[in-house]
């Protein structure tokens, strides 16, 4: 309710600020700001400006202003100092606690550029927006005669959705802290504020848990990896592969993200997708193993055994440390793709089913209800510790306890069903927001990918409220895109898959539908690609009819 109220309040504020003679316009910023009023023809010269800020700002906000001044110093080849205490002219940062947490305004007049915000996120987002109005020289590109002047304009901006997520799977392929930070940087540049970190899966356990050291000693390594496309018969590369984050590294990432206004939402995927953990602790499975960290992709039948109490002791032990490391209100507990074949045969699981009185009915099997039991028990444990769960949309099958948030990935239907039934939902439907799908229809030119084309235009066409009744729309917390990394093993490939589709994502998350316009967006993406070039990010140019990544020969070797 609070969020909806804030939208209405902001609408009033926006209306008050947009005077009749200055209609709402577009500007070359992604995501497109809510209100853009060109207020005159005069220009403000950034190259001549001082930078000053309200002394009441917190250290983080001041840090963003100082970073901005440093960027200007580098680009202008002179010292630009962020000075405490507001000046009357120049670039000025004002604190106004009445603003919403992520809102900012930018008011450009001929003698001053005034940013107003309530929080460090507001300040950062304003700087990100301003940077997109500045010449490429701001990003370190050598330019003959960059134009540092900006036209008089008033921008009032705030997000449509509170949850604006981007996911990264580090289990199938591992990416070190430096790559993760670079990922967070580009997320923040798009005003994305949730990093869904998929830390565990059949192919590797990537987070150090002190109570269960074998998770990383054993579970973070696989003997080898399936060679591209060679599933039948299975052909593997014979090369051991692994990696994990120490708790210190996890803290470093959480801290880095927090400074960028990003909350890290960790995922411990359970009760399926657990072979890496079972390899380390075989007693947690139905058969007792032996198990082997999976070298291939797909859905494994071996899962945690909910018939045994020590399985819950394990889950709680892991989550205790996860909660210490991640301040996020939400902990993602997975719940997707959990085959029940082992549970059907397992005496411990069947005993649990009998004790709980779970029965197969017309809609679900007793084993599906057993998964509900796991979800509810873990949910209660986390709730008792002040946290909430997010789960993939499979958690809706059977009975889902109140307070769970559903992440809709098998299309939008899970999110629609969740919202209609009073559950919060996050939309991340495969066809639109799975960035492991091909960037273009010309698959032969693309790095091998898990599925079909998901062009940026397709991504852009997604609307989170489609088929959501008006009174249920408050349950749509936001939108997220996912990058699964079965076929993505290197940093250039990783950024190639997410960029510039992340630009489209950011407009789905930030903009109201009436601010979206594909032709305008397509033109604005050109500037973003130049920024990616300047900052060393790979990306697809398929939006301009140029599919493929020249010179890229596949991450895992081609086995045709
Ligand atoms: C998923 O893509 N298995 C959530
Ligand atoms: Zn079992």
XYZ file of C-alpha atoms and ligand atoms in Angstrom:
565
model
C 0.000 0.000 0.000
C 2.808 2.340 0.941
C 4.355 1.956 -2.490
C 1.154 2.739 -4.347
C 0.614 5.736 -2.145
C 4.051 7.004 -2.997
C 3.305 6.708 -6.718
C 0.171 8.790 -6.318
C 1.992 11.348 -4.204
C 4.700 11.546 -6.816
C 2.181 11.963 -9.593
C 0.849 15.016 -7.805
C 4.341 16.385 -7.355
C 5.133 15.752 -10.998
C 1.938 17.445 -12.099
C 2.669 20.435 -9.911
C 6.112 20.812 -11.426
C 5.156 20.415 -15.060
C 3.785 23.738 -16.138
C 1.447 23.863 -19.087
C 3.765 25.620 -21.487
C 6.409 22.947 -21.008
C 5.012 19.644 -22.202
C 6.529 16.363 -21.135
C 9.245 15.442 -23.634
C 11.780 12.736 -24.230
C 15.480 13.053 -23.567
C 18.408 10.768 -24.379
C 18.459 8.961 -21.064
C 17.816 5.244 -20.448
C 15.651 4.465 -18.581
C 13.547 7.391 -19.800
C 12.776 9.799 -16.931
C 9.141 10.291 -15.949
C 9.005 14.056 -16.448
C 11.169 16.084 -18.827
C 10.272 19.747 -19.371
C 12.533 21.868 -21.557
C 12.283 25.203 -19.801
C 14.261 27.431 -22.142
C 16.772 27.655 -24.960
C 19.684 28.767 -22.791
C 22.602 26.458 -22.039
C 24.616 25.604 -18.932
C 28.339 24.975 -19.366
C 29.503 21.972 -17.331
C 33.131 22.578 -18.309
C 33.177 25.902 -16.435
C 31.156 24.740 -13.431
C 32.033 24.266 -9.792
C 30.544 21.327 -7.853
C 29.070 21.844 -4.396
C 26.814 19.908 -2.070
C 24.619 20.313 0.954
C 26.639 19.619 4.117
C 23.716 17.610 5.501
C 24.197 14.756 3.004
C 25.445 11.406 4.319
C 28.916 10.058 3.480
C 27.661 7.790 0.732
C 25.906 10.617 -1.104
C 28.991 12.802 -0.723
C 31.072 9.924 -2.086
C 28.921 9.837 -5.235
C 29.313 13.588 -5.696
C 33.078 13.267 -5.212
C 33.216 10.447 -7.790
C 31.310 12.629 -10.220
C 33.769 15.492 -9.657
C 36.652 13.052 -10.205
C 35.147 11.889 -13.509
C 34.791 15.520 -14.589
C 38.379 16.253 -13.536
C 39.658 13.387 -15.669
C 37.572 14.348 -18.672
C 38.180 18.111 -18.449
C 41.847 17.649 -17.542
C 41.604 20.062 -14.637
C 40.821 19.828 -10.938
C 37.113 19.787 -10.216
C 36.597 19.606 -6.465
C 33.327 18.661 -4.753
C 32.939 21.420 -2.188
C 30.931 21.143 1.007
C 28.351 23.921 1.399
C 25.964 24.902 -1.339
C 27.069 27.550 -3.771
C 24.669 29.806 -5.661
C 25.823 28.733 -9.093
C 27.437 25.734 -10.734
C 26.487 22.093 -10.170
C 24.738 21.868 -6.815
C 23.448 18.865 -4.888
C 20.618 19.623 -2.461
C 19.217 17.283 0.184
C 15.433 17.281 0.502
C 14.120 14.571 2.798
C 10.604 15.013 1.441
C 11.627 13.317 -1.793
C 10.929 9.614 -2.183
C 14.001 7.409 -1.542
C 14.934 6.832 -5.191
C 13.526 10.046 -6.623
C 15.649 12.909 -7.911
C 15.173 16.121 -9.824
C 17.621 17.876 -12.106
C 16.958 21.526 -12.804
C 19.259 23.017 -15.424
C 19.365 26.793 -15.845
C 22.017 28.842 -17.602
C 23.988 29.528 -14.423
C 23.289 26.427 -12.355
C 22.505 22.752 -12.512
C 20.656 21.742 -9.363
C 20.201 18.143 -8.298
C 17.799 17.448 -5.457
C 17.417 14.065 -3.773
C 16.701 12.499 -0.407
C 19.086 9.566 -0.473
C 22.375 8.349 -1.882
C 20.433 6.314 -4.489
C 18.672 9.481 -5.631
C 22.014 11.276 -5.919
C 23.585 8.383 -7.813
C 20.655 8.071 -10.205
C 20.756 11.807 -10.911
C 24.483 11.585 -11.692
C 23.877 8.578 -13.942
C 21.233 10.527 -15.808
C 23.423 13.634 -16.141
C 26.315 11.492 -17.381
C 24.165 10.312 -20.279
C 23.620 13.943 -21.300
C 27.360 14.687 -21.281
C 29.702 14.090 -24.222
C 31.522 10.769 -24.602
C 34.620 12.506 -23.243
C 33.062 12.138 -19.772
C 33.618 8.380 -20.128
C 37.223 8.824 -21.188
C 36.761 8.913 -24.960
C 39.143 11.252 -26.804
C 36.980 13.823 -28.616
C 38.052 16.743 -30.795
C 35.735 19.393 -29.383
C 33.248 17.889 -26.948
C 30.163 19.956 -26.277
C 29.903 20.340 -22.513
C 26.827 22.524 -22.591
C 23.384 21.300 -21.535
C 20.070 22.845 -22.463
C 17.779 24.289 -19.815
C 15.547 21.483 -18.639
C 13.682 20.250 -15.588
C 13.688 16.500 -14.955
C 11.636 14.823 -12.248
C 12.227 11.123 -11.983
C 11.253 8.160 -9.818
C 10.816 4.438 -10.398
C 7.621 2.665 -11.362
C 8.586 -0.536 -9.500
C 10.348 -0.918 -6.172
C 11.956 -4.255 -7.111
C 14.153 -3.904 -10.182
C 16.187 -7.059 -10.475
C 18.969 -8.650 -12.463
C 20.065 -12.213 -11.819
C 23.350 -14.005 -12.354
C 23.971 -17.748 -12.201
C 27.494 -18.358 -10.917
C 26.987 -22.099 -10.387
C 27.104 -23.310 -13.986
C 30.053 -21.045 -14.636
C 31.834 -19.154 -11.949
C 32.590 -15.446 -12.185
C 35.048 -13.819 -9.806
C 34.456 -10.788 -7.610
C 35.856 -8.359 -10.202
C 33.395 -9.486 -12.859
C 30.533 -9.400 -10.361
C 31.456 -5.817 -9.443
C 31.516 -4.842 -13.101
C 28.076 -6.437 -13.429
C 26.845 -4.428 -10.434
C 28.278 -1.236 -11.942
C 26.325 -1.628 -15.150
C 23.198 -2.567 -13.186
C 23.430 0.611 -11.105
C 23.941 2.621 -14.280
C 20.498 1.323 -15.309
C 19.016 2.128 -11.870
C 18.557 -1.578 -11.141
C 18.438 -2.158 -7.396
C 18.293 -5.920 -6.749
C 21.044 -8.424 -7.582
C 19.668 -11.957 -7.506
C 22.761 -14.089 -6.974
C 22.179 -17.743 -7.893
C 24.904 -19.248 -5.726
C 24.207 -22.968 -5.680
C 23.197 -25.611 -8.173
C 23.895 -29.153 -9.339
C 27.068 -28.015 -11.107
C 28.721 -26.252 -8.184
C 28.286 -24.772 -4.709
C 29.784 -21.280 -4.691
C 29.366 -19.841 -1.192
C 31.571 -20.726 1.763
C 29.534 -22.065 4.682
C 31.715 -22.502 7.766
C 29.460 -25.104 9.415
C 29.607 -27.274 6.295
C 33.118 -26.863 4.849
C 32.763 -29.726 2.394
C 30.199 -27.693 0.452
C 33.049 -25.696 -1.029
C 35.921 -28.182 -0.487
C 34.034 -30.825 -2.479
C 30.885 -29.233 -3.857
C 32.524 -26.301 -5.636
C 34.524 -28.542 -7.992
C 33.327 -30.678 -10.851
C 35.643 -33.153 -12.567
C 34.712 -31.930 -16.025
C 32.069 -30.156 -18.075
C 29.873 -31.360 -20.897
C 31.179 -30.221 -24.249
C 28.879 -27.863 -26.056
C 25.825 -29.697 -27.431
C 27.255 -33.199 -26.737
C 24.660 -34.733 -24.459
C 23.927 -37.933 -26.271
C 26.260 -39.668 -25.832
C 27.623 -37.437 -23.113
C 31.019 -36.035 -24.102
C 32.883 -34.066 -21.461
C 36.038 -31.996 -21.637
C 38.034 -33.857 -18.976
C 39.026 -30.586 -17.318
C 38.289 -29.994 -13.623
C 36.318 -26.790 -13.070
C 35.446 -24.898 -9.923
C 35.423 -21.771 -7.837
C 33.670 -20.249 -4.865
C 33.415 -17.058 -2.853
C 34.850 -16.902 0.657
C 32.622 -15.229 3.202
C 34.963 -12.265 3.123
C 34.454 -11.952 -0.627
C 30.695 -12.240 -0.218
C 30.797 -9.375 2.296
C 32.914 -7.365 -0.114
C 30.324 -7.815 -2.875
C 27.370 -7.055 -0.561
C 29.118 -3.905 0.616
C 30.026 -2.833 -2.915
C 26.452 -3.384 -4.062
C 25.017 -1.479 -1.118
C 27.081 1.569 -2.069
C 25.433 1.399 -5.484
C 21.955 1.194 -3.969
C 21.718 -2.504 -4.798
C 20.451 -5.150 -2.389
C 21.919 -8.582 -2.987
C 19.241 -11.282 -2.853
C 21.037 -14.615 -2.405
C 19.528 -17.800 -3.753
C 20.063 -21.182 -2.135
C 18.121 -23.368 -4.540
C 16.292 -26.158 -2.689
C 15.163 -28.928 -2.443
C 16.154 -29.634 -6.067
C 19.307 -28.467 -7.866
C 21.328 -29.842 -4.940
C 23.754 -32.411 -6.364
C 26.799 -30.343 -5.474
C 25.687 -30.298 -1.821
C 24.781 -33.997 -1.932
C 28.230 -34.817 -3.268
C 29.661 -33.144 -0.184
C 27.083 -34.577 2.252
C 25.519 -37.695 0.668
C 23.534 -38.479 3.810
C 21.191 -35.594 2.896
C 19.875 -37.455 -0.142
C 17.239 -40.169 -0.304
C 19.626 -42.951 -1.354
C 22.763 -41.790 0.421
C 24.674 -41.605 -2.831
C 27.368 -41.651 -3.925
C 26.772 -38.463 -5.894
C 29.016 -36.490 -8.196
C 28.904 -32.750 -8.885
C 27.140 -32.658 -12.211
C 29.244 -32.167 -15.358
C 26.195 -31.550 -17.545
C 23.169 -29.273 -17.759
C 19.515 -30.185 -17.259
C 17.362 -31.252 -14.350
C 18.777 -33.889 -12.002
C 16.540 -36.414 -10.252
C 18.652 -36.528 -7.097
C 17.406 -33.936 -4.612
C 17.427 -33.289 -0.863
C 15.524 -35.817 1.250
C 12.815 -34.074 3.268
C 12.093 -37.336 5.102
C 15.221 -36.853 7.214
C 15.451 -34.298 10.020
C 19.127 -33.729 9.348
C 18.179 -32.234 5.991
C 16.361 -29.413 7.794
C 19.226 -29.064 10.257
C 21.462 -28.594 7.216
C 19.181 -26.077 5.499
C 18.862 -24.046 8.682
C 22.618 -24.168 9.291
C 23.263 -22.865 5.785
C 20.580 -20.179 6.060
C 21.933 -19.019 9.442
C 25.190 -18.076 7.744
C 23.426 -16.728 4.663
C 21.401 -14.408 6.909
C 24.586 -13.220 8.612
C 26.138 -12.385 5.261
C 23.169 -10.858 3.458
C 21.064 -8.113 5.063
C 18.388 -8.544 2.361
C 14.813 -8.791 3.607
C 14.286 -11.462 0.944
C 16.122 -14.749 0.711
C 15.473 -16.747 -2.465
C 14.982 -20.429 -1.730
C 14.626 -21.647 -5.313
C 12.017 -24.393 -5.437
C 12.149 -24.874 -9.207
C 12.436 -28.115 -11.134
C 12.371 -30.573 -8.243
C 11.681 -34.076 -9.579
C 9.879 -36.328 -7.133
C 11.058 -39.740 -8.388
C 13.408 -40.315 -5.447
C 10.804 -39.226 -2.922
C 8.317 -41.737 -4.336
C 10.742 -44.577 -3.558
C 12.320 -43.289 -0.353
C 11.071 -44.884 2.909
C 11.933 -41.726 4.889
C 9.991 -39.497 2.503
C 7.031 -41.867 2.457
C 7.055 -42.004 6.268
C 6.990 -38.193 6.379
C 4.120 -38.137 3.875
C 2.158 -40.604 6.034
C 2.853 -38.683 9.253
C 1.732 -35.423 7.661
C -1.327 -37.110 6.179
C -0.474 -35.855 2.692
C -2.632 -37.407 0.010
C -2.629 -37.358 -3.773
C -5.720 -35.590 -5.108
C -6.994 -34.505 -8.517
C -4.571 -31.611 -8.681
C -1.346 -32.678 -7.026
C 0.526 -35.705 -5.824
C 1.393 -36.367 -2.203
C 5.031 -35.720 -3.173
C 4.125 -32.276 -4.527
C 2.509 -31.535 -1.189
C 5.726 -32.715 0.420
C 7.534 -29.936 -1.434
C 4.969 -27.497 0.044
C 5.962 -28.816 3.436
C 9.625 -28.062 2.732
C 8.801 -24.584 1.459
C 6.560 -23.780 4.426
C 9.061 -25.055 6.975
C 11.929 -23.065 5.493
C 9.657 -20.039 5.123
C 8.737 -20.224 8.806
C 12.377 -20.501 9.796
C 13.271 -17.410 7.780
C 10.172 -15.504 8.928
C 11.104 -16.277 12.545
C 14.409 -14.569 11.799
C 12.751 -11.524 10.265
C 13.218 -12.517 6.619
C 10.857 -13.328 3.763
C 11.102 -15.931 1.040
C 11.079 -15.643 -2.709
C 10.650 -18.853 -4.687
C 10.355 -19.792 -8.363
C 6.753 -20.206 -9.491
C 6.717 -23.967 -8.769
C 6.158 -23.032 -5.115
C 2.584 -22.148 -6.096
C 1.823 -25.818 -6.841
C -0.235 -27.144 -3.940
C -0.531 -24.957 -0.869
C 1.643 -21.906 -0.505
C 1.789 -20.214 2.892
C 0.898 -16.541 3.153
C 3.738 -14.074 2.821
C 5.739 -15.878 0.142
C 6.787 -13.998 -2.991
C 6.586 -15.819 -6.304
C 9.094 -15.324 -9.094
C 7.287 -16.021 -12.347
C 9.639 -17.636 -14.848
C 7.541 -20.161 -16.821
C 5.865 -17.313 -18.631
C 3.819 -14.714 -16.797
C 1.114 -17.131 -15.661
C 2.703 -17.899 -12.290
C 2.848 -14.188 -11.502
C -0.736 -13.659 -12.646
C -1.970 -16.561 -10.530
C 0.086 -15.427 -7.549
C -1.171 -11.833 -7.713
C -4.789 -12.941 -8.120
C -4.382 -15.101 -5.010
C -2.877 -12.361 -2.891
C 0.800 -13.274 -3.186
C 3.440 -10.764 -4.175
C 5.153 -11.590 -7.439
C 8.182 -10.640 -9.479
C 7.913 -11.001 -13.225
C 10.779 -12.698 -15.043
C 9.089 -14.667 -17.830
C 11.382 -16.816 -19.958
C 10.284 -15.674 -23.389
C 11.030 -12.018 -22.639
C 13.541 -11.830 -19.842
C 15.842 -14.831 -20.100
C 19.048 -13.266 -21.320
C 20.630 -16.678 -21.881
C 18.439 -16.923 -24.999
C 19.812 -15.885 -28.379
C 20.217 -12.156 -28.932
C 19.112 -12.472 -32.564
C 17.133 -14.655 -34.919
C 20.306 -15.381 -36.870
C 21.399 -18.132 -34.501
C 24.264 -19.261 -36.728
C 25.972 -15.924 -36.140
C 25.462 -16.000 -32.383
C 27.419 -17.736 -29.625
C 25.625 -21.027 -28.916
C 22.727 -20.401 -26.520
C 20.280 -22.468 -24.530
C 17.174 -21.450 -26.399
C 15.402 -19.475 -28.999
C 15.718 -15.810 -29.920
C 14.773 -13.214 -27.348
C 15.498 -10.017 -29.225
C 15.731 -6.703 -27.445
C 12.519 -5.671 -29.194
C 10.773 -8.701 -27.728
C 12.128 -7.898 -24.267
C 10.979 -4.307 -24.660
C 7.446 -5.398 -25.498
C 6.846 -6.983 -22.088
C 4.310 -5.286 -19.821
C 4.247 -6.446 -16.219
C 0.546 -5.695 -15.644
C -0.753 -7.615 -18.663
C -3.648 -9.805 -17.505
C -3.261 -8.653 -13.906
C -6.592 -7.368 -12.571
C -6.336 -3.801 -11.343
C -6.897 -4.686 -7.704
C -4.094 -7.272 -7.863
C -1.502 -5.015 -9.508
C -0.197 -3.930 -6.126
C 1.196 -7.458 -5.768
C 3.552 -7.033 -8.719
C 6.677 -5.919 -6.914
C 8.683 -5.585 -10.073
C 10.503 -7.076 -13.001
C 13.766 -8.987 -13.335
C 15.885 -10.547 -16.071
C 17.972 -13.677 -15.606
C 21.308 -14.797 -16.941
C 21.814 -18.530 -16.621
C 25.344 -19.500 -17.548
C 25.303 -23.065 -18.846
C 26.732 -21.765 -22.121
C 28.306 -18.589 -20.830
C 31.807 -19.107 -19.484
C 33.692 -15.871 -20.033
C 33.328 -12.216 -19.138
C 32.999 -10.937 -22.744
C 30.309 -13.520 -23.429
C 28.502 -12.638 -20.204
C 28.207 -8.942 -21.024
C 27.386 -9.740 -24.631
C 24.317 -11.638 -23.431
C 23.034 -8.937 -21.090
C 23.798 -5.820 -23.128
C 21.942 -3.983 -24.401
C 18.948 -6.090 -23.346
C 19.516 -4.652 -19.859
C 18.596 -1.265 -21.336
C 15.203 -2.644 -22.338
C 14.850 -4.284 -18.926
C 15.514 -0.995 -17.181
C 12.638 0.684 -19.019
C 10.275 -2.168 -18.091
C 11.271 -1.644 -14.472
C 11.515 2.113 -14.282
C 9.096 3.587 -16.813
C 5.331 3.702 -16.888
C 3.990 2.266 -20.155
C 3.213 5.734 -21.513
C 6.919 6.668 -21.277
C 7.948 3.680 -23.378
C 8.462 4.010 -27.120
C 10.557 1.496 -29.017
C 11.722 3.858 -31.780
C 12.895 6.472 -29.288
C 14.510 3.740 -27.184
C 16.257 2.244 -30.212
C 17.800 5.620 -31.035
C 18.886 6.155 -27.412
C 20.577 2.745 -27.233
C 23.201 4.001 -29.709
C 24.614 6.315 -27.054
C 24.640 3.493 -24.493
C 26.657 1.298 -26.860
C 29.282 4.040 -27.123
C 29.415 4.147 -23.330
C 29.863 0.352 -23.214
C 32.715 0.697 -25.673
C 34.334 3.348 -23.529
C 33.963 1.283 -20.346
C 35.043 -2.045 -21.836
C 31.740 -3.913 -21.947
C 30.866 -6.232 -24.830
C 27.365 -6.024 -26.248
C 25.156 -7.062 -29.152
C 24.447 -4.718 -32.067
C 21.473 -6.738 -33.237
C 19.176 -3.824 -32.459
C 20.751 -2.198 -35.540
C 20.515 -5.359 -37.643
C 24.037 -6.597 -36.938
C 23.777 -9.989 -35.212
C 26.669 -11.866 -33.643
C 29.870 -11.051 -31.860
C 32.660 -10.759 -34.427
C 35.682 -12.845 -33.557
C 33.840 -14.859 -30.932
C 34.361 -18.590 -31.328
C 32.310 -20.006 -28.477
C 33.097 -20.383 -24.817
C 33.466 -24.126 -24.593
C 34.752 -25.152 -27.965
C 32.387 -26.196 -30.678
C 31.623 -29.910 -30.958
C 29.614 -30.201 -34.111
C 14.615 -21.666 -13.803
O 14.885 -21.122 -14.894
N 14.816 -22.969 -13.631
C 14.070 -20.905 -12.716
Zn 13.828 -39.168 0.922
